[in-house]
Amino acid sequence: MNSTLPGLEIEGQNAPNQHGYGQGATESETRAAIAEISETIPLAGIRRTLAQSAIALAISIDRGNNKGRSVANDVQQLVAIMMQLAPVEAGDDTHDDSALSPDTRRLLDAFAAPARTDDAAEGDAPEL
């Protein structure tokens, strides 16, 4: 599968990763979502820039996750950009997510879950 969207290539980032990691889940799903959106709403003008920004943020999120960094702010920005690319119409409160893959569903559920920290609760800390 060619994951490069025509006209949205990022030099050096669309080539296979030299370290063998390939695309992360967020990047892959973001590219797939943008491809779906572009089938119904043309990516022209500012929308091309928004799509490119979404891809760059997705790459940043995947890299941050791999390094164990907090990515919550990047995720919020990515969601905001994706909503600008495919806005939900007012009054459209029905969301059919039956076409989502299980991996995409897990990813979205993970984004919606409250953040967890690795810090032990004060009562769980070992005594010194």
PDB file of C-alpha atoms in Angstrom:
ATOM      1  CA  MET A   1       0.000   0.000   0.000  1.00  0.00           C
ATOM      2  CA  ASN A   2       1.377   3.410  -0.911  1.00  0.00           C
ATOM      3  CA  SER A   3       0.845   5.655   2.099  1.00  0.00           C
ATOM      4  CA  THR A   4       1.976   8.870   0.416  1.00  0.00           C
ATOM      5  CA  LEU A   5      -0.842  11.203  -0.514  1.00  0.00           C
ATOM      6  CA  PRO A   6      -0.185  12.971  -3.818  1.00  0.00           C
ATOM      7  CA  GLY A   7       1.182  16.438  -3.174  1.00  0.00           C
ATOM      8  CA  LEU A   8       1.521  15.832   0.569  1.00  0.00           C
ATOM      9  CA  GLU A   9       4.912  14.178   0.616  1.00  0.00           C
ATOM     10  CA  ILE A  10       7.203  15.154   3.479  1.00  0.00           C
ATOM     11  CA  GLU A  11      10.765  14.926   2.257  1.00  0.00           C
ATOM     12  CA  GLY A  12      12.622  12.412   4.371  1.00  0.00           C
ATOM     13  CA  GLN A  13       9.519  11.307   6.276  1.00  0.00           C
ATOM     14  CA  ASN A  14       7.756   9.304   3.578  1.00  0.00           C
ATOM     15  CA  ALA A  15      10.817   7.199   2.898  1.00  0.00           C
ATOM     16  CA  PRO A  16      11.139   3.954   4.849  1.00  0.00           C
ATOM     17  CA  ASN A  17      12.462   4.665   8.327  1.00  0.00           C
ATOM     18  CA  GLN A  18      16.209   4.049   8.458  1.00  0.00           C
ATOM     19  CA  HIS A  19      15.843   2.512  11.915  1.00  0.00           C
ATOM     20  CA  GLY A  20      13.315  -0.079  10.742  1.00  0.00           C
ATOM     21  CA  TYR A  21      10.331   1.238  12.687  1.00  0.00           C
ATOM     22  CA  GLY A  22       8.134   2.147   9.724  1.00  0.00           C
ATOM     23  CA  GLN A  23       4.937   4.123  10.202  1.00  0.00           C
ATOM     24  CA  GLY A  24       3.361   4.179  13.614  1.00  0.00           C
ATOM     25  CA  ALA A  25      -0.298   3.425  14.202  1.00  0.00           C
ATOM     26  CA  THR A  26      -1.276   7.081  14.555  1.00  0.00           C
ATOM     27  CA  GLU A  27       0.467   8.075  11.337  1.00  0.00           C
ATOM     28  CA  SER A  28      -1.028   5.159   9.393  1.00  0.00           C
ATOM     29  CA  GLU A  29      -4.551   5.854  10.628  1.00  0.00           C
ATOM     30  CA  THR A  30      -4.200   9.602  10.045  1.00  0.00           C
ATOM     31  CA  ARG A  31      -3.054   9.035   6.462  1.00  0.00           C
ATOM     32  CA  ALA A  32      -5.945   6.605   5.905  1.00  0.00           C
ATOM     33  CA  ALA A  33      -8.456   9.090   7.351  1.00  0.00           C
ATOM     34  CA  ILE A  34      -7.103  11.911   5.196  1.00  0.00           C
ATOM     35  CA  ALA A  35      -7.321   9.684   2.121  1.00  0.00           C
ATOM     36  CA  GLU A  36     -10.971   8.913   2.965  1.00  0.00           C
ATOM     37  CA  ILE A  37     -11.775  12.575   3.547  1.00  0.00           C
ATOM     38  CA  SER A  38     -10.090  13.604   0.291  1.00  0.00           C
ATOM     39  CA  GLU A  39     -12.384  11.257  -1.655  1.00  0.00           C
ATOM     40  CA  THR A  40     -15.417  13.369  -0.715  1.00  0.00           C
ATOM     41  CA  ILE A  41     -13.935  16.779   0.107  1.00  0.00           C
ATOM     42  CA  PRO A  42     -11.047  17.926  -2.123  1.00  0.00           C
ATOM     43  CA  LEU A  43      -7.814  18.867  -0.373  1.00  0.00           C
ATOM     44  CA  ALA A  44      -7.210  22.320  -1.793  1.00  0.00           C
ATOM     45  CA  GLY A  45      -5.745  25.513  -0.398  1.00  0.00           C
ATOM     46  CA  ILE A  46      -5.557  25.629   3.379  1.00  0.00           C
ATOM     47  CA  ARG A  47      -6.955  22.087   3.613  1.00  0.00           C
ATOM     48  CA  ARG A  48      -3.727  20.789   2.037  1.00  0.00           C
ATOM     49  CA  THR A  49      -1.738  22.539   4.762  1.00  0.00           C
ATOM     50  CA  LEU A  50      -4.051  21.185   7.446  1.00  0.00           C
ATOM     51  CA  ALA A  51      -3.643  17.662   6.066  1.00  0.00           C
ATOM     52  CA  GLN A  52       0.135  18.040   6.021  1.00  0.00           C
ATOM     53  CA  SER A  53       0.095  19.363   9.595  1.00  0.00           C
ATOM     54  CA  ALA A  54      -2.026  16.399  10.692  1.00  0.00           C
ATOM     55  CA  ILE A  55       0.493  13.964   9.206  1.00  0.00           C
ATOM     56  CA  ALA A  56       3.409  15.768  10.879  1.00  0.00           C
ATOM     57  CA  LEU A  57       1.574  15.716  14.231  1.00  0.00           C
ATOM     58  CA  ALA A  58       0.770  12.014  13.839  1.00  0.00           C
ATOM     59  CA  ILE A  59       4.463  11.292  13.250  1.00  0.00           C
ATOM     60  CA  SER A  60       5.320  13.355  16.338  1.00  0.00           C
ATOM     61  CA  ILE A  61       2.737  11.452  18.408  1.00  0.00           C
ATOM     62  CA  ASP A  62       4.135   8.083  17.334  1.00  0.00           C
ATOM     63  CA  ARG A  63       7.702   9.160  18.093  1.00  0.00           C
ATOM     64  CA  GLY A  64       6.649  10.576  21.457  1.00  0.00           C
ATOM     65  CA  ASN A  65       4.828   7.362  22.340  1.00  0.00           C
ATOM     66  CA  ASN A  66       7.896   5.318  21.408  1.00  0.00           C
ATOM     67  CA  LYS A  67       9.984   7.442  23.775  1.00  0.00           C
ATOM     68  CA  GLY A  68       7.409   7.335  26.570  1.00  0.00           C
ATOM     69  CA  ARG A  69       6.648  11.037  26.362  1.00  0.00           C
ATOM     70  CA  SER A  70       3.330  12.692  27.036  1.00  0.00           C
ATOM     71  CA  VAL A  71       1.538  13.307  23.748  1.00  0.00           C
ATOM     72  CA  ALA A  72      -1.780  14.644  25.033  1.00  0.00           C
ATOM     73  CA  ASN A  73      -1.292  18.150  23.615  1.00  0.00           C
ATOM     74  CA  ASP A  74      -0.318  16.778  20.201  1.00  0.00           C
ATOM     75  CA  VAL A  75      -3.352  14.492  20.235  1.00  0.00           C
ATOM     76  CA  GLN A  76      -5.651  17.444  21.007  1.00  0.00           C
ATOM     77  CA  GLN A  77      -4.130  19.400  18.139  1.00  0.00           C
ATOM     78  CA  LEU A  78      -4.455  16.427  15.785  1.00  0.00           C
ATOM     79  CA  VAL A  79      -8.126  15.948  16.668  1.00  0.00           C
ATOM     80  CA  ALA A  80      -8.781  19.674  16.129  1.00  0.00           C
ATOM     81  CA  ILE A  81      -7.101  19.580  12.718  1.00  0.00           C
ATOM     82  CA  MET A  82      -8.965  16.441  11.677  1.00  0.00           C
ATOM     83  CA  MET A  83     -12.254  18.076  12.706  1.00  0.00           C
ATOM     84  CA  GLN A  84     -11.386  21.031  10.463  1.00  0.00           C
ATOM     85  CA  LEU A  85     -10.694  18.668   7.572  1.00  0.00           C
ATOM     86  CA  ALA A  86     -13.979  16.798   8.020  1.00  0.00           C
ATOM     87  CA  PRO A  87     -16.295  18.930  10.154  1.00  0.00           C
ATOM     88  CA  VAL A  88     -19.334  17.320  11.698  1.00  0.00           C
ATOM     89  CA  GLU A  89     -22.479  19.068  10.513  1.00  0.00           C
ATOM     90  CA  ALA A  90     -24.627  20.751  13.144  1.00  0.00           C
ATOM     91  CA  GLY A  91     -27.326  18.426  14.397  1.00  0.00           C
ATOM     92  CA  ASP A  92     -25.440  15.364  13.188  1.00  0.00           C
ATOM     93  CA  ASP A  93     -25.309  13.412  16.420  1.00  0.00           C
ATOM     94  CA  THR A  94     -25.359   9.996  14.782  1.00  0.00           C
ATOM     95  CA  HIS A  95     -21.925   8.515  14.356  1.00  0.00           C
ATOM     96  CA  ASP A  96     -21.649   5.236  12.526  1.00  0.00           C
ATOM     97  CA  ASP A  97     -18.299   3.808  13.485  1.00  0.00           C
ATOM     98  CA  SER A  98     -19.131   0.270  12.376  1.00  0.00           C
ATOM     99  CA  ALA A  99     -16.649   0.591   9.487  1.00  0.00           C
ATOM    100  CA  LEU A 100     -13.721   1.271  11.835  1.00  0.00           C
ATOM    101  CA  SER A 101     -11.120  -1.445  12.074  1.00  0.00           C
ATOM    102  CA  PRO A 102     -10.572  -2.980  15.523  1.00  0.00           C
ATOM    103  CA  ASP A 103      -7.142  -1.298  15.657  1.00  0.00           C
ATOM    104  CA  THR A 104      -8.656   2.119  14.905  1.00  0.00           C
ATOM    105  CA  ARG A 105     -11.397   1.557  17.495  1.00  0.00           C
ATOM    106  CA  ARG A 106      -8.765   0.670  20.147  1.00  0.00           C
ATOM    107  CA  LEU A 107      -6.721   3.734  19.192  1.00  0.00           C
ATOM    108  CA  LEU A 108      -9.730   6.052  19.500  1.00  0.00           C
ATOM    109  CA  ASP A 109     -10.765   4.443  22.790  1.00  0.00           C
ATOM    110  CA  ALA A 110      -7.230   4.924  24.110  1.00  0.00           C
ATOM    111  CA  PHE A 111      -7.335   8.616  23.174  1.00  0.00           C
ATOM    112  CA  ALA A 112     -10.676   8.993  24.949  1.00  0.00           C
ATOM    113  CA  ALA A 113      -9.506   7.263  28.138  1.00  0.00           C
ATOM    114  CA  PRO A 114      -8.253   9.342  31.072  1.00  0.00           C
ATOM    115  CA  ALA A 115      -4.489   9.746  31.207  1.00  0.00           C
ATOM    116  CA  ARG A 116      -2.576   7.379  33.468  1.00  0.00           C
ATOM    117  CA  THR A 117       0.714   8.037  35.139  1.00  0.00           C
ATOM    118  CA  ASP A 118       3.395   5.562  36.078  1.00  0.00           C
ATOM    119  CA  ASP A 119       3.796   7.124  39.532  1.00  0.00           C
ATOM    120  CA  ALA A 120       2.798   4.782  42.319  1.00  0.00           C
ATOM    121  CA  ALA A 121       0.029   6.038  44.547  1.00  0.00           C
ATOM    122  CA  GLU A 122       1.352   7.437  47.805  1.00  0.00           C
ATOM    123  CA  GLY A 123      -0.061   4.484  49.787  1.00  0.00           C
ATOM    124  CA  ASP A 124       1.535   1.995  47.359  1.00  0.00           C
ATOM    125  CA  ALA A 125       5.065   3.404  47.632  1.00  0.00           C
ATOM    126  CA  PRO A 126       7.572   1.045  49.233  1.00  0.00           C
ATOM    127  CA  GLU A 127       8.784   2.022  52.653  1.00  0.00           C
ATOM    128  CA  LEU A 128      12.428   2.987  52.946  1.00  0.00           C
TER     129      LEU A 128
END
